[in-house]
Amino acid sequence: MAQSGTSKLPEWLKVTPDVAALNRAAADEFVRCAKDAIGARGRFTVALSGGNTPRAVYALLASEYTTVLPWEKILVFFGDERHVPPEDAASNYRMANESLLSRIPIPPQNIHRIRAELDAEQAAAQYEETLKTVFKPGTGELPRFDLVMLGMGTDGHTASLFPDTQALQESGRLVVANKVKKLGTERITLTLPALNAAAEVMVIIAGENKAEILDRIVHSRGTIEFPIQLVRPQNGRLLWIVDRQAAKLI
Ligand code: 6PG
């Protein structure tokens, strides 16, 4: 993947020439993580991102990698969910199911969706219990996803950690309901402790509309302005894959 512009980019940021190359790079990274995790621990735990950008990555995984991975050893989770039922057009689960999950031989019991048809707090509490049941973290430990996939909004949010929302302050829980005033809705989201416990976080960002905020983040000189800058795996890898359109100002 090319380095953008003349200034040296952070080592965690990779630029691809176009969105097709971004999709390929993200799919290849997903497969690499999966094979490493399955080879080391017999299973791969991944939290999928919502939004639109990952749809093409999921479709690529479904169309070209179906036979490449032992999907029965892959456990799928979600980084966040809108407060809607799974059949709703806004549902992240629906997007992932249409583009990937319904097109691969993954056992249904391996798919752990956030039950966002429930009261948001109840959905968050249930999902937190699911994480604890599946990961069985030791005392004082957190569930450690092998891979967390994230996107970034034009306001610097990621998952459903939006600027100036309560969830950003959460330091104890893994999953919370988060009131997002600017959207006039509640979301259910993994918290920063849950995200930052991951073995790898892969952020995928495409499109000219992300260029301005990406420029501010890359040239922030350590100033934290946006929620996504708080996602830094304590003992894991951070990888941002961005296309040239999103990287045009850096
Ligand atoms: C969601 C996502 C959200 C998304 C960003 C970027 O539920 O929408 O979790 O954090 O990743 O809004 O979305 P796009 O990739 O569609 O720009």
mmCIF file of C-alpha atoms and ligand atoms in Angstrom:
data_model
loop_
_atom_site.group_PDB
_atom_site.id
_atom_site.type_symbol
_atom_site.label_atom_id
_atom_site.label_comp_id
_atom_site.label_asym_id
_atom_site.label_seq_id
_atom_site.Cartn_x
_atom_site.Cartn_y
_atom_site.Cartn_z
ATOM 1 C CA MET A 1 0.000 0.000 0.000
ATOM 2 C CA ALA A 2 1.399 3.434 -0.942
ATOM 3 C CA GLN A 3 2.364 6.150 1.537
ATOM 4 C CA SER A 4 0.397 9.317 0.791
ATOM 5 C CA GLY A 5 1.882 12.804 0.173
ATOM 6 C CA THR A 6 5.414 13.802 1.165
ATOM 7 C CA SER A 7 5.060 13.887 4.999
ATOM 8 C CA LYS A 8 5.783 10.628 6.773
ATOM 9 C CA LEU A 9 2.552 8.939 7.803
ATOM 10 C CA PRO A 10 2.030 7.242 11.185
ATOM 11 C CA GLU A 11 3.138 3.613 10.972
ATOM 12 C CA TRP A 12 -0.439 2.487 11.750
ATOM 13 C CA LEU A 13 -1.850 4.283 8.688
ATOM 14 C CA LYS A 14 -1.829 2.617 5.277
ATOM 15 C CA VAL A 15 -3.125 4.319 2.141
ATOM 16 C CA THR A 16 -4.546 2.378 -0.795
ATOM 17 C CA PRO A 17 -4.841 3.768 -4.344
ATOM 18 C CA ASP A 18 -8.616 3.323 -4.440
ATOM 19 C CA VAL A 19 -11.550 1.819 -2.580
ATOM 20 C CA ALA A 20 -11.274 -1.509 -4.409
ATOM 21 C CA ALA A 21 -7.734 -1.866 -3.105
ATOM 22 C CA LEU A 22 -8.960 -0.870 0.369
ATOM 23 C CA ASN A 23 -11.604 -3.605 0.277
ATOM 24 C CA ARG A 24 -8.998 -6.156 -0.821
ATOM 25 C CA ALA A 25 -6.508 -5.053 1.832
ATOM 26 C CA ALA A 26 -9.148 -5.207 4.566
ATOM 27 C CA ALA A 27 -10.349 -8.639 3.445
ATOM 28 C CA ASP A 28 -6.784 -9.938 3.312
ATOM 29 C CA GLU A 29 -6.096 -8.572 6.809
ATOM 30 C CA PHE A 30 -9.291 -10.236 8.088
ATOM 31 C CA VAL A 31 -8.094 -13.575 6.638
ATOM 32 C CA ARG A 32 -4.577 -13.143 8.018
ATOM 33 C CA CYS A 33 -5.928 -12.412 11.501
ATOM 34 C CA ALA A 34 -8.335 -15.330 11.284
ATOM 35 C CA LYS A 35 -5.674 -17.822 10.219
ATOM 36 C CA ASP A 36 -3.282 -16.629 12.917
ATOM 37 C CA ALA A 37 -5.932 -16.835 15.653
ATOM 38 C CA ILE A 38 -7.247 -20.228 14.549
ATOM 39 C CA GLY A 39 -3.702 -21.552 14.262
ATOM 40 C CA ALA A 40 -2.829 -20.289 17.740
ATOM 41 C CA ARG A 41 -6.078 -20.795 19.682
ATOM 42 C CA GLY A 42 -8.396 -22.849 17.506
ATOM 43 C CA ARG A 43 -10.874 -20.025 16.959
ATOM 44 C CA PHE A 44 -11.160 -16.437 15.663
ATOM 45 C CA THR A 45 -13.270 -13.836 17.412
ATOM 46 C CA VAL A 46 -14.142 -10.743 15.376
ATOM 47 C CA ALA A 47 -16.346 -7.719 16.061
ATOM 48 C CA LEU A 48 -17.772 -6.386 12.807
ATOM 49 C CA SER A 49 -18.230 -2.720 12.076
ATOM 50 C CA GLY A 50 -21.497 -1.192 10.950
ATOM 51 C CA GLY A 51 -22.120 1.645 8.531
ATOM 52 C CA ASN A 52 -21.608 1.475 4.772
ATOM 53 C CA THR A 53 -17.876 1.240 4.154
ATOM 54 C CA PRO A 54 -17.460 -2.343 5.377
ATOM 55 C CA ARG A 55 -20.334 -3.657 3.227
ATOM 56 C CA ALA A 56 -18.027 -4.134 0.214
ATOM 57 C CA VAL A 57 -15.371 -5.797 2.378
ATOM 58 C CA TYR A 58 -17.947 -8.261 3.707
ATOM 59 C CA ALA A 59 -19.206 -8.913 0.172
ATOM 60 C CA LEU A 60 -15.634 -9.632 -0.967
ATOM 61 C CA LEU A 61 -15.130 -12.050 1.944
ATOM 62 C CA ALA A 62 -18.369 -13.791 1.002
ATOM 63 C CA SER A 63 -17.599 -13.971 -2.717
ATOM 64 C CA GLU A 64 -13.900 -14.840 -2.725
ATOM 65 C CA TYR A 65 -12.973 -16.218 0.686
ATOM 66 C CA THR A 66 -15.793 -18.613 1.476
ATOM 67 C CA THR A 67 -13.627 -21.687 1.072
ATOM 68 C CA VAL A 68 -10.461 -20.026 2.353
ATOM 69 C CA LEU A 69 -11.545 -19.910 5.985
ATOM 70 C CA PRO A 70 -12.951 -22.542 8.387
ATOM 71 C CA TRP A 71 -16.029 -20.456 9.201
ATOM 72 C CA GLU A 72 -17.106 -22.988 11.823
ATOM 73 C CA LYS A 73 -14.157 -21.751 13.902
ATOM 74 C CA ILE A 74 -15.091 -18.094 13.525
ATOM 75 C CA LEU A 75 -17.208 -16.288 16.123
ATOM 76 C CA VAL A 76 -18.829 -13.060 14.911
ATOM 77 C CA PHE A 77 -19.789 -10.155 17.140
ATOM 78 C CA PHE A 78 -20.686 -6.498 16.518
ATOM 79 C CA GLY A 79 -18.956 -3.335 17.668
ATOM 80 C CA ASP A 80 -22.223 -1.501 17.932
ATOM 81 C CA GLU A 81 -25.844 -1.505 16.842
ATOM 82 C CA ARG A 82 -28.543 0.966 16.139
ATOM 83 C CA HIS A 83 -31.580 0.721 18.462
ATOM 84 C CA VAL A 84 -33.715 -1.039 15.876
ATOM 85 C CA PRO A 85 -34.884 -4.624 15.190
ATOM 86 C CA PRO A 86 -32.606 -6.855 13.079
ATOM 87 C CA GLU A 87 -34.800 -6.578 9.989
ATOM 88 C CA ASP A 88 -34.679 -2.761 10.049
ATOM 89 C CA ALA A 89 -32.846 -1.114 7.113
ATOM 90 C CA ALA A 90 -30.634 0.734 9.623
ATOM 91 C CA SER A 91 -29.546 -2.447 11.420
ATOM 92 C CA ASN A 92 -25.824 -3.203 11.317
ATOM 93 C CA TYR A 93 -26.692 -6.862 11.774
ATOM 94 C CA ARG A 94 -28.951 -6.723 8.712
ATOM 95 C CA MET A 95 -26.176 -5.134 6.633
ATOM 96 C CA ALA A 96 -23.647 -7.748 7.728
ATOM 97 C CA ASN A 97 -26.137 -10.571 7.266
ATOM 98 C CA GLU A 98 -27.046 -9.477 3.726
ATOM 99 C CA SER A 99 -23.446 -8.864 2.610
ATOM 100 C CA LEU A 100 -21.666 -11.699 4.461
ATOM 101 C CA LEU A 101 -23.299 -13.860 7.098
ATOM 102 C CA SER A 102 -26.091 -15.275 4.944
ATOM 103 C CA ARG A 103 -23.525 -16.121 2.217
ATOM 104 C CA ILE A 104 -20.968 -18.152 4.173
ATOM 105 C CA PRO A 105 -21.156 -21.562 5.896
ATOM 106 C CA ILE A 106 -21.019 -20.173 9.425
ATOM 107 C CA PRO A 107 -23.042 -21.977 12.095
ATOM 108 C CA PRO A 108 -25.860 -19.678 13.351
ATOM 109 C CA GLN A 109 -24.726 -20.173 16.937
ATOM 110 C CA ASN A 110 -21.404 -18.529 16.000
ATOM 111 C CA ILE A 111 -23.153 -15.243 15.249
ATOM 112 C CA HIS A 112 -23.702 -13.058 18.279
ATOM 113 C CA ARG A 113 -25.833 -10.095 17.324
ATOM 114 C CA ILE A 114 -26.757 -7.299 19.694
ATOM 115 C CA ARG A 115 -30.470 -7.750 20.453
ATOM 116 C CA ALA A 116 -31.312 -4.140 19.684
ATOM 117 C CA GLU A 117 -35.021 -4.855 19.437
ATOM 118 C CA LEU A 118 -34.998 -4.805 23.246
ATOM 119 C CA ASP A 119 -34.778 -1.812 25.560
ATOM 120 C CA ALA A 120 -31.309 -0.369 24.857
ATOM 121 C CA GLU A 121 -29.985 -0.805 28.397
ATOM 122 C CA GLN A 122 -31.314 -4.384 28.469
ATOM 123 C CA ALA A 123 -29.685 -5.115 25.098
ATOM 124 C CA ALA A 124 -26.379 -3.730 26.347
ATOM 125 C CA ALA A 125 -26.502 -5.735 29.570
ATOM 126 C CA GLN A 126 -27.386 -8.923 27.698
ATOM 127 C CA TYR A 127 -24.559 -8.385 25.214
ATOM 128 C CA GLU A 128 -22.073 -7.811 27.995
ATOM 129 C CA GLU A 129 -23.155 -11.127 29.523
ATOM 130 C CA THR A 130 -22.708 -12.805 26.144
ATOM 131 C CA LEU A 131 -19.154 -11.499 25.895
ATOM 132 C CA LYS A 132 -18.337 -12.747 29.380
ATOM 133 C CA THR A 133 -19.891 -16.146 28.657
ATOM 134 C CA VAL A 134 -18.040 -16.631 25.357
ATOM 135 C CA PHE A 135 -14.661 -15.161 26.304
ATOM 136 C CA LYS A 136 -14.623 -16.314 29.964
ATOM 137 C CA PRO A 137 -12.141 -13.567 30.929
ATOM 138 C CA GLY A 138 -10.116 -14.202 34.086
ATOM 139 C CA THR A 139 -10.509 -12.046 37.190
ATOM 140 C CA GLY A 140 -9.542 -8.482 36.300
ATOM 141 C CA GLU A 141 -9.248 -9.398 32.612
ATOM 142 C CA LEU A 142 -11.347 -8.181 29.681
ATOM 143 C CA PRO A 143 -12.642 -10.135 26.673
ATOM 144 C CA ARG A 144 -9.935 -9.845 24.009
ATOM 145 C CA PHE A 145 -11.245 -9.873 20.452
ATOM 146 C CA ASP A 146 -8.752 -11.174 17.912
ATOM 147 C CA LEU A 147 -9.962 -8.429 15.585
ATOM 148 C CA VAL A 148 -12.223 -5.422 15.950
ATOM 149 C CA MET A 149 -13.267 -3.747 12.697
ATOM 150 C CA LEU A 150 -14.238 -0.095 12.934
ATOM 151 C CA GLY A 151 -15.180 2.812 10.693
ATOM 152 C CA MET A 152 -15.075 6.540 11.312
ATOM 153 C CA GLY A 153 -17.799 9.130 10.914
ATOM 154 C CA THR A 154 -17.134 12.635 9.621
ATOM 155 C CA ASP A 155 -17.382 13.824 13.249
ATOM 156 C CA GLY A 156 -14.681 11.416 14.366
ATOM 157 C CA HIS A 157 -17.031 8.921 16.016
ATOM 158 C CA THR A 158 -16.379 5.213 15.851
ATOM 159 C CA ALA A 159 -18.676 2.352 16.723
ATOM 160 C CA SER A 160 -21.367 4.358 18.518
ATOM 161 C CA LEU A 161 -18.907 6.415 20.533
ATOM 162 C CA PHE A 162 -19.986 9.864 19.385
ATOM 163 C CA PRO A 163 -18.421 13.155 20.492
ATOM 164 C CA ASP A 164 -19.782 14.529 23.785
ATOM 165 C CA THR A 165 -21.682 11.347 24.676
ATOM 166 C CA GLN A 166 -21.711 9.537 27.996
ATOM 167 C CA ALA A 167 -20.278 6.282 26.653
ATOM 168 C CA LEU A 168 -16.907 7.966 26.150
ATOM 169 C CA GLN A 169 -16.531 8.223 29.927
ATOM 170 C CA GLU A 170 -17.308 4.539 30.580
ATOM 171 C CA SER A 171 -14.351 2.794 32.171
ATOM 172 C CA GLY A 172 -15.942 -0.257 33.816
ATOM 173 C CA ARG A 173 -18.491 -1.781 31.481
ATOM 174 C CA LEU A 174 -17.881 -3.544 28.162
ATOM 175 C CA VAL A 175 -21.157 -2.597 26.490
ATOM 176 C CA VAL A 176 -23.465 0.352 27.139
ATOM 177 C CA ALA A 177 -26.539 2.057 25.775
ATOM 178 C CA ASN A 178 -25.507 5.486 24.547
ATOM 179 C CA LYS A 179 -27.873 8.423 24.037
ATOM 180 C CA VAL A 180 -26.803 10.282 20.887
ATOM 181 C CA LYS A 181 -28.549 13.651 21.062
ATOM 182 C CA LYS A 182 -27.471 14.767 17.586
ATOM 183 C CA LEU A 183 -29.179 11.703 16.117
ATOM 184 C CA GLY A 184 -32.124 11.846 18.514
ATOM 185 C CA THR A 185 -31.663 8.179 19.298
ATOM 186 C CA GLU A 186 -29.963 5.614 21.492
ATOM 187 C CA ARG A 187 -27.284 3.245 20.287
ATOM 188 C CA ILE A 188 -25.698 0.141 21.852
ATOM 189 C CA THR A 189 -21.914 0.115 21.697
ATOM 190 C CA LEU A 190 -18.741 -1.550 22.873
ATOM 191 C CA THR A 191 -16.903 0.785 25.202
ATOM 192 C CA LEU A 192 -13.321 2.002 24.928
ATOM 193 C CA PRO A 193 -12.066 -0.581 27.463
ATOM 194 C CA ALA A 194 -13.619 -3.351 25.349
ATOM 195 C CA LEU A 195 -12.208 -1.963 22.097
ATOM 196 C CA ASN A 196 -8.759 -1.302 23.557
ATOM 197 C CA ALA A 197 -8.447 -4.841 24.935
ATOM 198 C CA ALA A 198 -8.439 -6.223 21.371
ATOM 199 C CA ALA A 199 -5.463 -7.992 19.835
ATOM 200 C CA GLU A 200 -6.018 -5.905 16.702
ATOM 201 C CA VAL A 201 -8.207 -2.991 15.698
ATOM 202 C CA MET A 202 -8.605 -2.367 11.973
ATOM 203 C CA VAL A 203 -10.210 0.952 10.982
ATOM 204 C CA ILE A 204 -11.347 1.285 7.371
ATOM 205 C CA ILE A 205 -12.040 4.738 5.965
ATOM 206 C CA ALA A 206 -12.937 5.652 2.404
ATOM 207 C CA GLY A 207 -14.131 8.710 0.550
ATOM 208 C CA GLU A 208 -13.401 12.387 0.138
ATOM 209 C CA ASN A 209 -15.868 13.314 2.892
ATOM 210 C CA LYS A 210 -13.460 11.856 5.485
ATOM 211 C CA ALA A 211 -10.404 13.760 4.154
ATOM 212 C CA GLU A 212 -10.711 16.833 6.355
ATOM 213 C CA ILE A 213 -11.092 14.998 9.617
ATOM 214 C CA LEU A 214 -8.422 12.460 8.712
ATOM 215 C CA ASP A 215 -6.038 15.347 8.056
ATOM 216 C CA ARG A 216 -6.837 16.848 11.500
ATOM 217 C CA ILE A 217 -6.275 13.498 13.190
ATOM 218 C CA VAL A 218 -3.015 12.642 11.400
ATOM 219 C CA HIS A 219 -1.585 16.121 12.106
ATOM 220 C CA SER A 220 -3.019 16.375 15.638
ATOM 221 C CA ARG A 221 0.442 16.169 17.272
ATOM 222 C CA GLY A 222 -1.024 14.139 20.097
ATOM 223 C CA THR A 223 -4.040 16.375 20.784
ATOM 224 C CA ILE A 224 -7.124 14.217 21.271
ATOM 225 C CA GLU A 225 -10.071 15.874 19.579
ATOM 226 C CA PHE A 226 -12.190 12.951 18.428
ATOM 227 C CA PRO A 227 -13.469 9.680 19.932
ATOM 228 C CA ILE A 228 -11.688 7.506 17.390
ATOM 229 C CA GLN A 229 -8.341 8.813 18.636
ATOM 230 C CA LEU A 230 -9.087 7.128 21.958
ATOM 231 C CA VAL A 231 -9.037 3.700 20.288
ATOM 232 C CA ARG A 232 -5.487 2.503 20.917
ATOM 233 C CA PRO A 233 -5.214 -1.196 21.798
ATOM 234 C CA GLN A 234 -3.187 -1.423 25.004
ATOM 235 C CA ASN A 235 -1.542 -4.666 23.982
ATOM 236 C CA GLY A 236 -2.518 -5.060 20.368
ATOM 237 C CA ARG A 237 -2.099 -3.793 16.860
ATOM 238 C CA LEU A 238 -3.745 -0.668 15.433
ATOM 239 C CA LEU A 239 -4.201 -0.510 11.666
ATOM 240 C CA TRP A 240 -5.991 2.185 9.700
ATOM 241 C CA ILE A 241 -6.584 1.417 6.031
ATOM 242 C CA VAL A 242 -7.712 4.481 4.102
ATOM 243 C CA ASP A 243 -8.197 5.064 0.406
ATOM 244 C CA ARG A 244 -6.501 7.862 -1.513
ATOM 245 C CA GLN A 245 -9.694 9.953 -1.545
ATOM 246 C CA ALA A 246 -9.822 9.992 2.255
ATOM 247 C CA ALA A 247 -6.063 10.599 2.374
ATOM 248 C CA LYS A 248 -6.038 13.437 -0.160
ATOM 249 C CA LEU A 249 -5.140 16.136 2.407
ATOM 250 C CA ILE A 250 -2.439 14.296 4.319
HETATM 251 C C1 6PG B 1 -22.408 2.584 12.592
HETATM 252 C C2 6PG B 1 -20.933 2.372 12.693
HETATM 253 C C3 6PG B 1 -20.249 3.697 12.623
HETATM 254 C C4 6PG B 1 -19.617 3.783 11.251
HETATM 255 C C5 6PG B 1 -19.234 5.185 10.939
HETATM 256 C C6 6PG B 1 -18.681 5.282 9.504
HETATM 257 O O1 6PG B 1 -23.165 1.949 13.330
HETATM 258 O O2 6PG B 1 -22.783 3.362 11.700
HETATM 259 O O3 6PG B 1 -20.567 1.630 13.730
HETATM 260 O O4 6PG B 1 -19.283 3.903 13.600
HETATM 261 O O5 6PG B 1 -18.481 2.926 11.207
HETATM 262 O O6 6PG B 1 -20.397 6.004 11.043
HETATM 263 O O7 6PG B 1 -19.709 4.882 8.652
HETATM 264 P P1 6PG B 1 -19.427 4.756 7.066
HETATM 265 O O8 6PG B 1 -18.408 3.686 6.942
HETATM 266 O O9 6PG B 1 -20.761 4.401 6.499
HETATM 267 O O10 6PG B 1 -18.909 6.101 6.627
#
